[in-house]
Each structure stands twice: as C-alpha cells, then as structure tokens.
Amino acid sequence: MGIGYRDLAALLREAIQRGDYAEGSTLPKQDEIAAEHGVNINTVRQAVRLLEAEGLVTPVRRRGTVVRPRMAMKRLGTDRYAKSKWKSGLVAFAADREATGRAWAPGDQTNEVRLTKADAETADALGLATGAPVYERTRLVKEAEVPTHTLTSYYRPEDVEGTSLVDPTPGPAGRGGGFAILTGRGQEPDTITETVHARMPTPEETQLLRLPAGEPVMVLQRTTFTESGRPVEFARGVHAASRFTWTYTFKIPD
C-alpha cells in the first residue's frame, strides 16, 4: 500500500531541508516522484501543493517546481534609507539585497508611470485635494525572475516633471533612485513614516507575485517628508510574506 500525500510531503520536505535540493533548483518531475515512491500522480500533486502552501516550493512555468530560498531576504528598516546609501547611488531594494548577500541588477525592477488623479488616501498623505493630479510610479521587483514585491509611489507633478522619475525605463530612476532626484529638486527626504500590516492577497496580487495558496502579504504604506515637514512621496507596497524578514534598529526614546 502506497504512502499518503502528507507522508510524501514530509519526505520531500526533509530532503529540501537537508539540502538534497538546493535553493533555486527544481524537484524531479512529478511522474518520477510517483515512480520512486510507488504512489499515483494525484498523491504527488497534493504533496507538492502542501509544500507550496508552506512556502517551500513554487511552480514556475516551463521550469517545474522550484525550491524557494530557505533564508528570507532582509528588509532593512531605517538603514535601507540611510542618506549615505542613496547619495552614493544605492537604492533601497538593492540595499536589502546586499545586506542579505544576494546579487541584484537594475533590470530586477520594472516601471510603469502615468499621470493620474489622487485617491483620498494619497491626497491626504501628500496634502492635496482628492482628485488632484499626481504622478504614479509602479514597480514590480523580482529576484531570479521570481517576483518579491510591488511598490507604487505617488508624487506632486511639480516635484518630478522633467526627471527620470517619470521615465518608465526599467530599473531605478538613476543613481540613488527617487530620493536622489528629489534632493536635486530641492526636496531632500529627511523623515519617513511607515505603516505595515498583513492581509490575504487579492486574486490579482496572487497572480502577479506568484504566491502559493494560503500565503499572506505584508502591506507597506510610506510617507516621506522634507526637513520642513513637506510630504514629497506617498508609497504603497505589497510584499510576499515568505520572501522577507523585517528588521528595525533604532534608539529607544526617553
């Protein structure tokens, strides 16, 4: 009598955790797994779905079932926004990669830019009237062709028109990204407020981020201010929960 799908999932899980299948490698084809363990293909599919729900593997079209990284990427807190980083040309997502010891390339980030009307939340964050024109810059960030998160920033037109922040070319908006550009326009970022919460993804987010069944997302809202308190960016990010750890280091207030 063959083993059940939970037993098979346990065997595959142990093999992954043992390192038999390296990060980024593919599991054997499902018919090969079935033959090796004397089970039918449906048992294999159920076992793989269970591992997918646990965030251990993810299906990739034309590749198969890929083993996900066992160490989540560090999403730095205050350090990712250090002025020393973006003034020397390093953007935030790249700072996260370097802190985790992972490679990155400008093409890991896509861009879509459009002039749109501010919704109520964006207008409130930027101190504008609802419906006022804003530039929307949407990015999808990938690691090894697997999406990790989205980030959509909103700007006042007078702060970014004529700059590379409204250029949809893939990759960061020049050396140092958006913060460097705002600085060049006399709007140097000085203070950031971030709010983070978890929820289940929408169907569109599940498809875009290639999320396994049952995986939540971490939702980030960020407002960036100049030293004078003027808001210069409002951003919303949606992160695959299993792809990141969130780290904050700060001095404890009196």
Coordinates of C-alpha atoms in Angstrom, one line a residue:
M1 CA 0.0 0.0 0.0
G2 CA 1.4 3.4 -1.0
I3 CA 2.1 6.2 1.3
G4 CA -0.3 9.2 1.6
Y5 CA 0.3 12.7 0.3
R6 CA 1.2 14.0 3.8
D7 CA 3.8 11.3 4.2
L8 CA 5.2 12.1 0.8
A9 CA 5.2 15.8 1.6
A10 CA 7.2 15.0 4.8
L11 CA 9.8 13.1 2.8
L12 CA 10.2 15.9 0.2
R13 CA 10.3 18.5 3.0
E14 CA 13.1 16.6 4.8
A15 CA 15.0 16.3 1.5
I16 CA 14.7 20.1 0.9
Q17 CA 15.7 20.9 4.5
R18 CA 18.6 18.5 4.3
G19 CA 19.9 20.3 1.2
D20 CA 19.3 17.5 -1.3
Y21 CA 17.6 20.1 -3.4
A22 CA 19.4 23.4 -3.5
E23 CA 17.7 26.8 -3.5
G24 CA 16.6 27.6 -7.0
S25 CA 16.8 24.0 -8.2
T26 CA 13.8 22.1 -9.4
L27 CA 12.3 19.0 -7.8
P28 CA 12.2 15.9 -10.0
K29 CA 9.2 15.6 -12.4
Q30 CA 6.0 14.5 -10.8
D31 CA 5.9 11.2 -12.6
E32 CA 9.4 10.5 -11.5
I33 CA 8.5 11.2 -7.9
A34 CA 5.4 9.0 -8.2
A35 CA 7.5 6.1 -9.6
E36 CA 10.2 6.5 -6.9
H37 CA 7.7 6.4 -4.0
G38 CA 5.2 4.0 -5.5
V39 CA 2.3 6.5 -5.5
N40 CA -0.1 7.9 -8.1
I41 CA 0.4 11.3 -9.7
N42 CA -2.5 12.8 -7.8
T43 CA -0.7 12.0 -4.5
V44 CA 2.3 13.8 -5.8
R45 CA 0.3 16.8 -6.8
Q46 CA -1.3 17.0 -3.4
A47 CA 2.0 16.7 -1.7
V48 CA 3.5 19.5 -3.8
R49 CA 0.6 21.7 -3.2
L50 CA 1.1 21.3 0.5
L51 CA 4.8 22.2 0.2
E52 CA 3.7 25.2 -1.9
A53 CA 1.3 26.4 0.8
E54 CA 4.2 26.2 3.3
G55 CA 6.3 28.4 1.1
L56 CA 9.0 25.8 0.4
V57 CA 8.5 25.5 -3.3
T58 CA 6.8 27.4 -6.1
P59 CA 5.7 26.3 -9.6
V60 CA 7.5 28.2 -12.4
R61 CA 6.2 27.9 -15.9
R62 CA 8.4 25.9 -18.2
R63 CA 10.8 25.1 -15.3
G64 CA 8.8 22.9 -12.9
T65 CA 8.6 23.0 -9.1
V66 CA 11.4 25.3 -7.9
V67 CA 12.8 25.2 -4.3
R68 CA 12.4 28.6 -2.8
P69 CA 15.2 30.3 -0.8
R70 CA 15.3 29.0 2.7
M71 CA 16.6 32.3 4.1
A72 CA 14.2 35.1 3.6
M73 CA 15.6 38.4 2.3
K74 CA 16.3 41.0 5.0
R75 CA 14.1 44.1 4.5
L76 CA 16.1 46.6 6.4
G77 CA 14.3 49.3 8.4
T78 CA 15.9 52.7 8.9
D79 CA 19.2 51.6 7.5
R80 CA 17.8 50.9 4.0
Y81 CA 17.0 54.7 3.7
A82 CA 20.3 55.9 5.0
K83 CA 21.4 59.1 3.2
S84 CA 24.9 57.7 2.8
K85 CA 23.4 54.9 0.7
W86 CA 21.3 56.8 -1.8
K87 CA 23.7 59.7 -2.0
S88 CA 26.3 57.2 -3.1
G89 CA 23.9 55.7 -5.7
L90 CA 22.4 52.7 -3.9
V91 CA 18.7 52.3 -3.9
A92 CA 16.6 50.7 -1.1
F93 CA 15.8 47.3 -2.7
A94 CA 19.5 46.9 -3.6
A95 CA 20.5 47.8 0.0
D96 CA 18.2 44.9 1.1
R97 CA 19.9 42.5 -1.4
E98 CA 23.4 43.5 -0.4
A99 CA 22.5 43.1 3.3
T100 CA 21.3 39.6 2.6
G101 CA 24.3 38.7 0.5
R102 CA 22.4 38.5 -2.8
A103 CA 23.1 39.8 -6.2
W104 CA 20.9 42.4 -7.9
A105 CA 20.6 44.1 -11.2
P106 CA 18.8 47.3 -12.3
G107 CA 16.5 45.2 -14.5
D108 CA 15.2 43.4 -11.4
Q109 CA 12.8 46.3 -11.2
T110 CA 10.2 47.2 -13.8
N111 CA 8.4 50.6 -14.1
E112 CA 5.1 51.9 -15.2
V113 CA 4.5 55.6 -15.0
R114 CA 1.3 57.6 -15.5
L115 CA -0.3 60.9 -14.6
T116 CA -3.4 60.2 -12.6
K117 CA -5.8 61.6 -10.0
A118 CA -5.1 61.2 -6.4
D119 CA -7.4 59.0 -4.4
A120 CA -8.4 60.1 -0.9
E121 CA -5.6 58.2 0.8
T122 CA -2.9 59.6 -1.5
A123 CA -4.3 63.1 -1.4
D124 CA -4.4 63.1 2.4
A125 CA -0.8 61.8 2.6
L126 CA 0.5 64.5 0.2
G127 CA -1.6 67.3 1.5
L128 CA -3.6 67.6 -1.8
A129 CA -7.3 67.7 -2.7
T130 CA -8.8 64.4 -3.7
G131 CA -8.7 64.2 -7.5
A132 CA -5.6 66.4 -7.8
P133 CA -3.1 65.3 -10.4
V134 CA -0.2 63.1 -9.2
Y135 CA 2.4 61.0 -10.9
E136 CA 2.1 57.3 -10.1
R137 CA 5.2 55.2 -10.5
T138 CA 4.5 51.4 -10.1
R139 CA 7.4 48.9 -9.8
L140 CA 7.5 45.1 -9.7
V141 CA 10.7 43.8 -8.2
K142 CA 12.0 40.3 -8.9
E143 CA 14.8 38.1 -7.6
A144 CA 16.0 35.4 -10.0
E145 CA 12.9 36.1 -12.1
V146 CA 10.6 35.4 -9.2
P147 CA 8.5 38.5 -8.0
T148 CA 9.2 39.6 -4.4
H149 CA 7.0 42.7 -4.1
T150 CA 5.4 45.7 -5.7
L151 CA 5.8 49.3 -4.8
T152 CA 3.8 52.2 -6.1
S153 CA 4.9 55.8 -5.4
Y154 CA 2.9 59.0 -5.8
Y155 CA 4.4 62.4 -6.3
R156 CA 3.3 66.0 -6.8
P157 CA 3.9 66.9 -10.5
E158 CA 5.9 70.0 -9.7
D159 CA 8.4 67.8 -7.8
V160 CA 9.2 65.3 -10.5
E161 CA 8.2 66.6 -14.0
G162 CA 11.2 66.5 -16.4
T163 CA 13.1 64.0 -14.2
S164 CA 13.8 60.3 -14.7
L165 CA 11.1 59.5 -12.0
V166 CA 8.6 59.9 -14.8
D167 CA 10.6 57.8 -17.2
P168 CA 9.2 54.2 -17.5
T169 CA 12.6 52.7 -18.4
P170 CA 13.1 49.5 -16.3
G171 CA 15.4 49.9 -13.3
P172 CA 15.9 52.5 -10.6
A173 CA 15.4 56.2 -11.6
G174 CA 19.1 56.8 -11.9
R175 CA 21.8 56.7 -9.2
G176 CA 20.3 56.8 -5.8
G177 CA 16.8 56.4 -7.2
G178 CA 13.9 58.8 -6.4
F179 CA 15.4 60.2 -3.2
A180 CA 18.4 61.4 -5.0
I181 CA 16.2 63.0 -7.7
L182 CA 14.0 64.8 -5.1
T183 CA 17.2 66.1 -3.4
G184 CA 18.3 67.5 -6.7
R185 CA 15.0 69.3 -7.0
G186 CA 15.5 70.9 -3.5
Q187 CA 13.2 68.5 -1.7
E188 CA 15.7 66.3 0.2
P189 CA 13.9 63.5 2.1
D190 CA 14.5 63.8 5.8
T191 CA 11.8 61.9 7.7
I192 CA 9.8 58.8 6.8
T193 CA 6.6 57.3 8.4
E194 CA 5.9 53.6 7.6
T195 CA 2.9 51.6 8.5
V196 CA 2.9 47.8 8.0
H197 CA 0.1 45.3 8.2
A198 CA -0.7 41.8 7.0
R199 CA -3.7 40.5 5.0
M200 CA -4.6 37.9 2.5
P201 CA -3.8 38.8 -1.1
T202 CA -6.3 39.7 -3.8
P203 CA -6.5 37.3 -6.8
E204 CA -4.6 39.8 -8.9
E205 CA -1.8 40.0 -6.3
T206 CA -1.6 36.2 -6.0
Q207 CA -1.1 36.0 -9.8
L208 CA 1.3 38.9 -10.0
L209 CA 3.5 37.8 -7.1
R210 CA 3.1 34.1 -8.0
L211 CA 2.0 33.3 -4.4
P212 CA 1.4 29.8 -3.2
A213 CA -2.0 29.0 -1.8
G214 CA -2.6 30.4 1.6
E215 CA 0.4 32.8 1.7
P216 CA -0.4 36.3 3.1
V217 CA 1.1 39.6 2.0
M218 CA 2.7 42.3 4.0
V219 CA 1.4 45.7 3.0
L220 CA 3.6 48.8 3.5
Q221 CA 2.5 52.4 3.4
R222 CA 5.2 55.0 3.4
T223 CA 5.1 58.8 3.5
T224 CA 8.4 60.7 3.0
F225 CA 8.8 64.3 4.3
T226 CA 11.5 67.0 3.9
E227 CA 13.1 68.6 6.9
S228 CA 10.4 71.3 6.8
G229 CA 7.6 68.6 7.0
R230 CA 6.5 68.9 3.4
P231 CA 5.4 65.4 2.1
V232 CA 7.1 64.6 -1.2
E233 CA 6.3 60.9 -1.7
F234 CA 3.5 58.5 -0.7
A235 CA 4.1 54.8 -1.5
R236 CA 2.2 51.6 -1.1
G237 CA 4.0 48.2 -1.3
V238 CA 2.7 44.7 -1.3
H239 CA 5.3 42.0 -0.3
A240 CA 5.2 38.2 -0.4
A241 CA 5.3 37.4 3.3
S242 CA 7.6 34.4 3.0
R243 CA 10.2 36.3 0.9
F244 CA 11.2 38.9 3.6
T245 CA 12.1 39.3 7.3
W246 CA 11.5 42.9 8.5
T247 CA 14.3 44.4 10.7
Y248 CA 14.3 47.7 12.5
T249 CA 17.1 49.1 14.6
F250 CA 16.6 52.4 16.4
K251 CA 17.5 54.3 19.6
I252 CA 14.9 53.8 22.3
P253 CA 13.2 57.1 23.0
D254 CA 13.4 58.6 26.5

